[in-house]
Amino acid sequence: MTAVNELTARALLLDMDGTLVNSDAVVERVWRRWAARHGLDGDEVLRVAHGRQGHASMALLLPDRPLAENLAENRAMLAEETADMDGVVPVPGAPGFLASLAGLPHALVTSADIPLSTGRMAAAGLPLPAVRVTAENVSASKPDPEGFLKGAAELGFDPADCVVFEDSGAGIAAGRAAGMRVVGIGSRAGAHEPTVWVDDLTRVRVTPTADGAIRLVFG
């Protein structure tokens, strides 16, 4: 865990995959099949794919391929992922963490679309936040900050008053680009210089303050 042991925010913006939901088993199955179809190294593909929308990953991995082909294949892969919930589980501490946010300003900001995010949160037994920013709501994938900026605007708070929870390099970069502090969750996050890093959500405690802010304590 990093040296910072406390942050105060007005709102929290939460990534889904790798942050609240462990969907690594599905992601690995689907993307390794995709890599094999295109003659690419599966490990390299997975390093790129985490945190981004599928078509954005494809654009990096197959830079000469037309956007229309990436979008079409992305739609097929989203359907494939939505049909496969085998091994989808909550990140340790996620149920208690979300329960502690009841009544506090928070939003889900995910690169998944509505069917996939709804399915994975249900498979992990987690409640969906009332405010969600999904793939349908943005024109640019993480690491672009659009999703987090939209989440802050939807909740009615300035970016500087928001704290992002993320697991991937692309997501951490998006949070920083939005002018927000970032809590990195899990092994992938540690290499990308989040404001705070913890191994899972069991290490995060949430307390409302008297003036309506959210106090986060790590450890």
PDB file of C-alpha atoms in Angstrom:
ATOM      1  CA  MET A   1       0.000   0.000   0.000  1.00  0.00           C
ATOM      2  CA  THR A   2       1.241   3.554  -0.753  1.00  0.00           C
ATOM      3  CA  ALA A   3       2.155   6.056   1.956  1.00  0.00           C
ATOM      4  CA  VAL A   4      -1.058   8.114   1.589  1.00  0.00           C
ATOM      5  CA  ASN A   5      -3.520   6.724   4.119  1.00  0.00           C
ATOM      6  CA  GLU A   6      -6.475   9.118   3.852  1.00  0.00           C
ATOM      7  CA  LEU A   7      -8.349  11.125   1.204  1.00  0.00           C
ATOM      8  CA  THR A   8     -11.464  13.287   1.334  1.00  0.00           C
ATOM      9  CA  ALA A   9     -13.830  13.613  -1.637  1.00  0.00           C
ATOM     10  CA  ARG A  10     -17.296  14.855  -2.521  1.00  0.00           C
ATOM     11  CA  ALA A  11     -18.014  11.996  -4.944  1.00  0.00           C
ATOM     12  CA  LEU A  12     -16.516   8.670  -6.014  1.00  0.00           C
ATOM     13  CA  LEU A  13     -16.258   7.384  -9.590  1.00  0.00           C
ATOM     14  CA  LEU A  14     -15.885   3.618  -9.792  1.00  0.00           C
ATOM     15  CA  ASP A  15     -14.549   1.480 -12.614  1.00  0.00           C
ATOM     16  CA  MET A  16     -16.094  -1.999 -12.798  1.00  0.00           C
ATOM     17  CA  ASP A  17     -13.836  -4.750 -14.194  1.00  0.00           C
ATOM     18  CA  GLY A  18     -10.871  -5.369 -11.914  1.00  0.00           C
ATOM     19  CA  THR A  19     -12.082  -2.742  -9.458  1.00  0.00           C
ATOM     20  CA  LEU A  20     -15.473  -4.019  -8.248  1.00  0.00           C
ATOM     21  CA  VAL A  21     -15.801  -7.208 -10.300  1.00  0.00           C
ATOM     22  CA  ASN A  22     -13.121  -9.799 -11.018  1.00  0.00           C
ATOM     23  CA  SER A  23     -13.919 -10.778 -14.600  1.00  0.00           C
ATOM     24  CA  ASP A  24     -10.353 -11.743 -15.530  1.00  0.00           C
ATOM     25  CA  ALA A  25     -11.301 -15.326 -16.358  1.00  0.00           C
ATOM     26  CA  VAL A  26     -13.823 -14.238 -19.012  1.00  0.00           C
ATOM     27  CA  VAL A  27     -11.656 -11.440 -20.377  1.00  0.00           C
ATOM     28  CA  GLU A  28      -8.731 -13.821 -20.756  1.00  0.00           C
ATOM     29  CA  ARG A  29     -10.809 -16.481 -22.528  1.00  0.00           C
ATOM     30  CA  VAL A  30     -12.375 -14.043 -24.994  1.00  0.00           C
ATOM     31  CA  TRP A  31      -9.271 -12.023 -25.786  1.00  0.00           C
ATOM     32  CA  ARG A  32      -6.961 -15.038 -26.094  1.00  0.00           C
ATOM     33  CA  ARG A  33      -9.371 -16.497 -28.654  1.00  0.00           C
ATOM     34  CA  TRP A  34      -9.331 -13.169 -30.486  1.00  0.00           C
ATOM     35  CA  ALA A  35      -5.520 -13.059 -30.377  1.00  0.00           C
ATOM     36  CA  ALA A  36      -5.282 -16.565 -31.806  1.00  0.00           C
ATOM     37  CA  ARG A  37      -7.629 -15.675 -34.676  1.00  0.00           C
ATOM     38  CA  HIS A  38      -5.390 -12.770 -35.616  1.00  0.00           C
ATOM     39  CA  GLY A  39      -2.028 -14.441 -35.015  1.00  0.00           C
ATOM     40  CA  LEU A  40      -1.142 -12.189 -32.082  1.00  0.00           C
ATOM     41  CA  ASP A  41       0.510 -12.941 -28.754  1.00  0.00           C
ATOM     42  CA  GLY A  42      -2.183 -13.442 -26.107  1.00  0.00           C
ATOM     43  CA  ASP A  43      -0.172 -11.931 -23.262  1.00  0.00           C
ATOM     44  CA  GLU A  44       0.536  -8.765 -25.258  1.00  0.00           C
ATOM     45  CA  VAL A  45      -3.118  -8.484 -26.269  1.00  0.00           C
ATOM     46  CA  LEU A  46      -4.234  -8.711 -22.639  1.00  0.00           C
ATOM     47  CA  ARG A  47      -1.752  -6.016 -21.590  1.00  0.00           C
ATOM     48  CA  VAL A  48      -3.429  -3.656 -24.063  1.00  0.00           C
ATOM     49  CA  ALA A  49      -7.043  -4.761 -23.607  1.00  0.00           C
ATOM     50  CA  HIS A  50      -7.541  -4.140 -19.869  1.00  0.00           C
ATOM     51  CA  GLY A  51      -9.455  -0.936 -19.185  1.00  0.00           C
ATOM     52  CA  ARG A  52     -10.250   0.034 -22.779  1.00  0.00           C
ATOM     53  CA  GLN A  53     -13.279  -0.486 -24.963  1.00  0.00           C
ATOM     54  CA  GLY A  54     -12.678  -3.429 -27.267  1.00  0.00           C
ATOM     55  CA  HIS A  55     -12.576  -1.429 -30.493  1.00  0.00           C
ATOM     56  CA  ALA A  56      -9.962   0.916 -28.982  1.00  0.00           C
ATOM     57  CA  SER A  57      -7.776  -2.078 -28.081  1.00  0.00           C
ATOM     58  CA  MET A  58      -8.192  -3.470 -31.589  1.00  0.00           C
ATOM     59  CA  ALA A  59      -7.143  -0.129 -33.087  1.00  0.00           C
ATOM     60  CA  LEU A  60      -3.877  -0.287 -31.146  1.00  0.00           C
ATOM     61  CA  LEU A  61      -3.234  -3.950 -31.909  1.00  0.00           C
ATOM     62  CA  LEU A  62      -4.276  -3.855 -35.598  1.00  0.00           C
ATOM     63  CA  PRO A  63      -3.509  -0.246 -36.555  1.00  0.00           C
ATOM     64  CA  ASP A  64      -4.074  -0.736 -40.292  1.00  0.00           C
ATOM     65  CA  ARG A  65      -7.541  -2.228 -39.947  1.00  0.00           C
ATOM     66  CA  PRO A  66     -10.570  -0.039 -40.777  1.00  0.00           C
ATOM     67  CA  LEU A  67     -12.580   1.319 -37.852  1.00  0.00           C
ATOM     68  CA  ALA A  68     -15.772  -0.278 -39.185  1.00  0.00           C
ATOM     69  CA  GLU A  69     -14.236  -3.742 -38.859  1.00  0.00           C
ATOM     70  CA  ASN A  70     -13.113  -3.027 -35.302  1.00  0.00           C
ATOM     71  CA  LEU A  71     -16.566  -1.795 -34.333  1.00  0.00           C
ATOM     72  CA  ALA A  72     -18.261  -4.831 -35.870  1.00  0.00           C
ATOM     73  CA  GLU A  73     -15.926  -7.288 -34.161  1.00  0.00           C
ATOM     74  CA  ASN A  74     -16.259  -5.371 -30.902  1.00  0.00           C
ATOM     75  CA  ARG A  75     -20.053  -5.834 -31.011  1.00  0.00           C
ATOM     76  CA  ALA A  76     -19.583  -9.573 -31.495  1.00  0.00           C
ATOM     77  CA  MET A  77     -17.105  -9.783 -28.624  1.00  0.00           C
ATOM     78  CA  LEU A  78     -19.377  -7.830 -26.282  1.00  0.00           C
ATOM     79  CA  ALA A  79     -22.145 -10.331 -26.991  1.00  0.00           C
ATOM     80  CA  GLU A  80     -19.686 -13.164 -26.369  1.00  0.00           C
ATOM     81  CA  GLU A  81     -18.613 -11.668 -23.031  1.00  0.00           C
ATOM     82  CA  THR A  82     -22.198 -10.949 -21.972  1.00  0.00           C
ATOM     83  CA  ALA A  83     -23.099 -14.599 -22.557  1.00  0.00           C
ATOM     84  CA  ASP A  84     -20.145 -15.838 -20.461  1.00  0.00           C
ATOM     85  CA  MET A  85     -20.363 -15.164 -16.718  1.00  0.00           C
ATOM     86  CA  ASP A  86     -18.389 -18.244 -15.645  1.00  0.00           C
ATOM     87  CA  GLY A  87     -15.887 -17.188 -12.989  1.00  0.00           C
ATOM     88  CA  VAL A  88     -17.208 -13.632 -12.534  1.00  0.00           C
ATOM     89  CA  VAL A  89     -16.902 -12.809  -8.812  1.00  0.00           C
ATOM     90  CA  PRO A  90     -16.698  -9.679  -6.668  1.00  0.00           C
ATOM     91  CA  VAL A  91     -13.310  -8.189  -5.899  1.00  0.00           C
ATOM     92  CA  PRO A  92     -12.617  -8.871  -2.190  1.00  0.00           C
ATOM     93  CA  GLY A  93     -14.329  -6.194  -0.110  1.00  0.00           C
ATOM     94  CA  ALA A  94     -16.560  -4.934  -2.944  1.00  0.00           C
ATOM     95  CA  PRO A  95     -19.924  -5.856  -1.333  1.00  0.00           C
ATOM     96  CA  GLY A  96     -19.114  -4.049   1.915  1.00  0.00           C
ATOM     97  CA  PHE A  97     -17.530  -1.111   0.094  1.00  0.00           C
ATOM     98  CA  LEU A  98     -20.630  -0.539  -2.064  1.00  0.00           C
ATOM     99  CA  ALA A  99     -22.900  -0.960   0.958  1.00  0.00           C
ATOM    100  CA  SER A 100     -20.923   1.788   2.721  1.00  0.00           C
ATOM    101  CA  LEU A 101     -21.633   4.141  -0.220  1.00  0.00           C
ATOM    102  CA  ALA A 102     -25.427   3.928   0.145  1.00  0.00           C
ATOM    103  CA  GLY A 103     -26.757   7.474   0.125  1.00  0.00           C
ATOM    104  CA  LEU A 104     -23.377   8.967  -0.836  1.00  0.00           C
ATOM    105  CA  PRO A 105     -22.588  10.421  -4.292  1.00  0.00           C
ATOM    106  CA  HIS A 106     -20.993   7.772  -6.493  1.00  0.00           C
ATOM    107  CA  ALA A 107     -21.191   6.520 -10.060  1.00  0.00           C
ATOM    108  CA  LEU A 108     -20.071   3.553 -12.129  1.00  0.00           C
ATOM    109  CA  VAL A 109     -17.793   4.591 -15.024  1.00  0.00           C
ATOM    110  CA  THR A 110     -17.025   1.555 -17.159  1.00  0.00           C
ATOM    111  CA  SER A 111     -15.800   0.692 -20.647  1.00  0.00           C
ATOM    112  CA  ALA A 112     -18.459  -2.049 -20.748  1.00  0.00           C
ATOM    113  CA  ASP A 113     -21.832  -1.432 -22.344  1.00  0.00           C
ATOM    114  CA  ILE A 114     -25.157  -1.596 -20.488  1.00  0.00           C
ATOM    115  CA  PRO A 115     -25.873  -5.329 -21.020  1.00  0.00           C
ATOM    116  CA  LEU A 116     -22.346  -6.384 -20.049  1.00  0.00           C
ATOM    117  CA  SER A 117     -22.099  -4.117 -16.997  1.00  0.00           C
ATOM    118  CA  THR A 118     -25.577  -5.149 -15.817  1.00  0.00           C
ATOM    119  CA  GLY A 119     -24.755  -8.832 -16.292  1.00  0.00           C
ATOM    120  CA  ARG A 120     -21.395  -8.751 -14.577  1.00  0.00           C
ATOM    121  CA  MET A 121     -22.577  -6.755 -11.564  1.00  0.00           C
ATOM    122  CA  ALA A 122     -25.478  -9.197 -11.155  1.00  0.00           C
ATOM    123  CA  ALA A 123     -23.203 -12.224 -11.534  1.00  0.00           C
ATOM    124  CA  ALA A 124     -20.947 -10.809  -8.819  1.00  0.00           C
ATOM    125  CA  GLY A 125     -23.968 -10.116  -6.579  1.00  0.00           C
ATOM    126  CA  LEU A 126     -23.283  -6.370  -6.494  1.00  0.00           C
ATOM    127  CA  PRO A 127     -25.840  -3.529  -6.611  1.00  0.00           C
ATOM    128  CA  LEU A 128     -25.716  -1.191  -9.597  1.00  0.00           C
ATOM    129  CA  PRO A 129     -25.112   2.466  -8.704  1.00  0.00           C
ATOM    130  CA  ALA A 130     -27.974   4.734  -9.709  1.00  0.00           C
ATOM    131  CA  VAL A 131     -25.623   6.777 -11.912  1.00  0.00           C
ATOM    132  CA  ARG A 132     -23.767   4.889 -14.644  1.00  0.00           C
ATOM    133  CA  VAL A 133     -21.531   6.008 -17.496  1.00  0.00           C
ATOM    134  CA  THR A 134     -21.118   3.121 -19.949  1.00  0.00           C
ATOM    135  CA  ALA A 135     -19.714   2.626 -23.437  1.00  0.00           C
ATOM    136  CA  GLU A 136     -22.927   3.972 -24.941  1.00  0.00           C
ATOM    137  CA  ASN A 137     -22.439   7.360 -23.238  1.00  0.00           C
ATOM    138  CA  VAL A 138     -18.963   8.306 -24.483  1.00  0.00           C
ATOM    139  CA  SER A 139     -17.312   9.010 -27.800  1.00  0.00           C
ATOM    140  CA  ALA A 140     -13.790   8.104 -26.643  1.00  0.00           C
ATOM    141  CA  SER A 141     -12.483   5.165 -24.608  1.00  0.00           C
ATOM    142  CA  LYS A 142     -10.230   5.372 -21.570  1.00  0.00           C
ATOM    143  CA  PRO A 143      -7.457   6.666 -21.329  1.00  0.00           C
ATOM    144  CA  ASP A 144      -9.530   9.600 -22.583  1.00  0.00           C
ATOM    145  CA  PRO A 145     -11.045  11.344 -19.523  1.00  0.00           C
ATOM    146  CA  GLU A 146     -14.504  11.794 -21.085  1.00  0.00           C
ATOM    147  CA  GLY A 147     -16.196   9.073 -19.036  1.00  0.00           C
ATOM    148  CA  PHE A 148     -14.962  10.361 -15.688  1.00  0.00           C
ATOM    149  CA  LEU A 149     -15.773  13.957 -16.580  1.00  0.00           C
ATOM    150  CA  LYS A 150     -19.304  12.895 -17.528  1.00  0.00           C
ATOM    151  CA  GLY A 151     -19.652  10.993 -14.272  1.00  0.00           C
ATOM    152  CA  ALA A 152     -18.609  14.041 -12.252  1.00  0.00           C
ATOM    153  CA  ALA A 153     -21.005  16.270 -14.196  1.00  0.00           C
ATOM    154  CA  GLU A 154     -23.872  13.808 -13.766  1.00  0.00           C
ATOM    155  CA  LEU A 155     -23.309  13.815 -10.000  1.00  0.00           C
ATOM    156  CA  GLY A 156     -22.922  17.614  -9.964  1.00  0.00           C
ATOM    157  CA  PHE A 157     -19.352  17.900  -8.677  1.00  0.00           C
ATOM    158  CA  ASP A 158     -16.134  19.484  -9.916  1.00  0.00           C
ATOM    159  CA  PRO A 159     -13.491  16.987 -11.102  1.00  0.00           C
ATOM    160  CA  ALA A 160     -11.097  18.069  -8.355  1.00  0.00           C
ATOM    161  CA  ASP A 161     -13.691  17.008  -5.759  1.00  0.00           C
ATOM    162  CA  CYS A 162     -13.927  13.465  -7.150  1.00  0.00           C
ATOM    163  CA  VAL A 163     -11.838  10.378  -6.435  1.00  0.00           C
ATOM    164  CA  VAL A 164     -11.571   7.617  -9.040  1.00  0.00           C
ATOM    165  CA  PHE A 165     -11.215   3.906  -8.227  1.00  0.00           C
ATOM    166  CA  GLU A 166      -9.415   2.025 -11.032  1.00  0.00           C
ATOM    167  CA  ASP A 167      -7.339  -1.082 -11.725  1.00  0.00           C
ATOM    168  CA  SER A 168      -5.849  -0.492 -15.204  1.00  0.00           C
ATOM    169  CA  GLY A 169      -3.200   1.774 -16.666  1.00  0.00           C
ATOM    170  CA  ALA A 170      -5.699   3.194 -19.164  1.00  0.00           C
ATOM    171  CA  GLY A 171      -8.214   3.942 -16.414  1.00  0.00           C
ATOM    172  CA  ILE A 172      -5.656   5.513 -14.084  1.00  0.00           C
ATOM    173  CA  ALA A 173      -4.424   7.717 -16.938  1.00  0.00           C
ATOM    174  CA  ALA A 174      -8.032   8.730 -17.671  1.00  0.00           C
ATOM    175  CA  GLY A 175      -8.638   9.690 -14.047  1.00  0.00           C
ATOM    176  CA  ARG A 176      -5.476  11.769 -13.887  1.00  0.00           C
ATOM    177  CA  ALA A 177      -6.300  13.447 -17.221  1.00  0.00           C
ATOM    178  CA  ALA A 178      -9.689  14.389 -15.748  1.00  0.00           C
ATOM    179  CA  GLY A 179      -7.907  16.202 -12.903  1.00  0.00           C
ATOM    180  CA  MET A 180      -8.957  13.646 -10.297  1.00  0.00           C
ATOM    181  CA  ARG A 181      -7.138  11.711  -7.626  1.00  0.00           C
ATOM    182  CA  VAL A 182      -7.005   7.974  -8.254  1.00  0.00           C
ATOM    183  CA  VAL A 183      -7.137   4.977  -5.931  1.00  0.00           C
ATOM    184  CA  GLY A 184      -5.476   2.037  -7.675  1.00  0.00           C
ATOM    185  CA  ILE A 185      -6.945  -1.389  -6.926  1.00  0.00           C
ATOM    186  CA  GLY A 186      -5.043  -4.654  -7.395  1.00  0.00           C
ATOM    187  CA  SER A 187      -1.807  -5.818  -8.955  1.00  0.00           C
ATOM    188  CA  ARG A 188      -2.176  -4.089 -12.337  1.00  0.00           C
ATOM    189  CA  ALA A 189      -2.677  -0.657 -10.776  1.00  0.00           C
ATOM    190  CA  GLY A 190       0.544  -0.423  -8.789  1.00  0.00           C
ATOM    191  CA  ALA A 191       2.769   0.176 -11.816  1.00  0.00           C
ATOM    192  CA  HIS A 192       0.799   3.228 -12.999  1.00  0.00           C
ATOM    193  CA  GLU A 193       1.359   5.705 -10.143  1.00  0.00           C
ATOM    194  CA  PRO A 194      -2.113   6.150  -8.681  1.00  0.00           C
ATOM    195  CA  THR A 195      -2.505   8.596  -5.813  1.00  0.00           C
ATOM    196  CA  VAL A 196      -3.094   5.637  -3.486  1.00  0.00           C
ATOM    197  CA  TRP A 197      -2.661   1.919  -4.139  1.00  0.00           C
ATOM    198  CA  VAL A 198      -4.323  -0.944  -2.252  1.00  0.00           C
ATOM    199  CA  ASP A 199      -4.470  -4.638  -3.091  1.00  0.00           C
ATOM    200  CA  ASP A 200      -8.271  -4.843  -2.798  1.00  0.00           C
ATOM    201  CA  LEU A 201     -11.320  -3.104  -1.349  1.00  0.00           C
ATOM    202  CA  THR A 202     -10.994  -4.725   2.069  1.00  0.00           C
ATOM    203  CA  ARG A 203      -8.329  -2.056   2.653  1.00  0.00           C
ATOM    204  CA  VAL A 204     -10.714   0.885   2.138  1.00  0.00           C
ATOM    205  CA  ARG A 205     -13.003   2.348   4.806  1.00  0.00           C
ATOM    206  CA  VAL A 206     -15.674   4.937   3.952  1.00  0.00           C
ATOM    207  CA  THR A 207     -17.012   7.458   6.459  1.00  0.00           C
ATOM    208  CA  PRO A 208     -19.349  10.392   5.743  1.00  0.00           C
ATOM    209  CA  THR A 209     -18.157  13.651   7.307  1.00  0.00           C
ATOM    210  CA  ALA A 210     -20.271  16.235   9.074  1.00  0.00           C
ATOM    211  CA  ASP A 211     -20.126  18.595   6.089  1.00  0.00           C
ATOM    212  CA  GLY A 212     -21.308  15.958   3.603  1.00  0.00           C
ATOM    213  CA  ALA A 213     -17.923  14.895   2.266  1.00  0.00           C
ATOM    214  CA  ILE A 214     -16.627  11.322   2.017  1.00  0.00           C
ATOM    215  CA  ARG A 215     -13.614  10.333   4.095  1.00  0.00           C
ATOM    216  CA  LEU A 216     -11.581   7.420   2.706  1.00  0.00           C
ATOM    217  CA  VAL A 217      -9.127   5.656   5.010  1.00  0.00           C
ATOM    218  CA  PHE A 218      -6.707   3.057   3.621  1.00  0.00           C
ATOM    219  CA  GLY A 219      -4.998   0.331   5.551  1.00  0.00           C
TER     220      GLY A 219
END
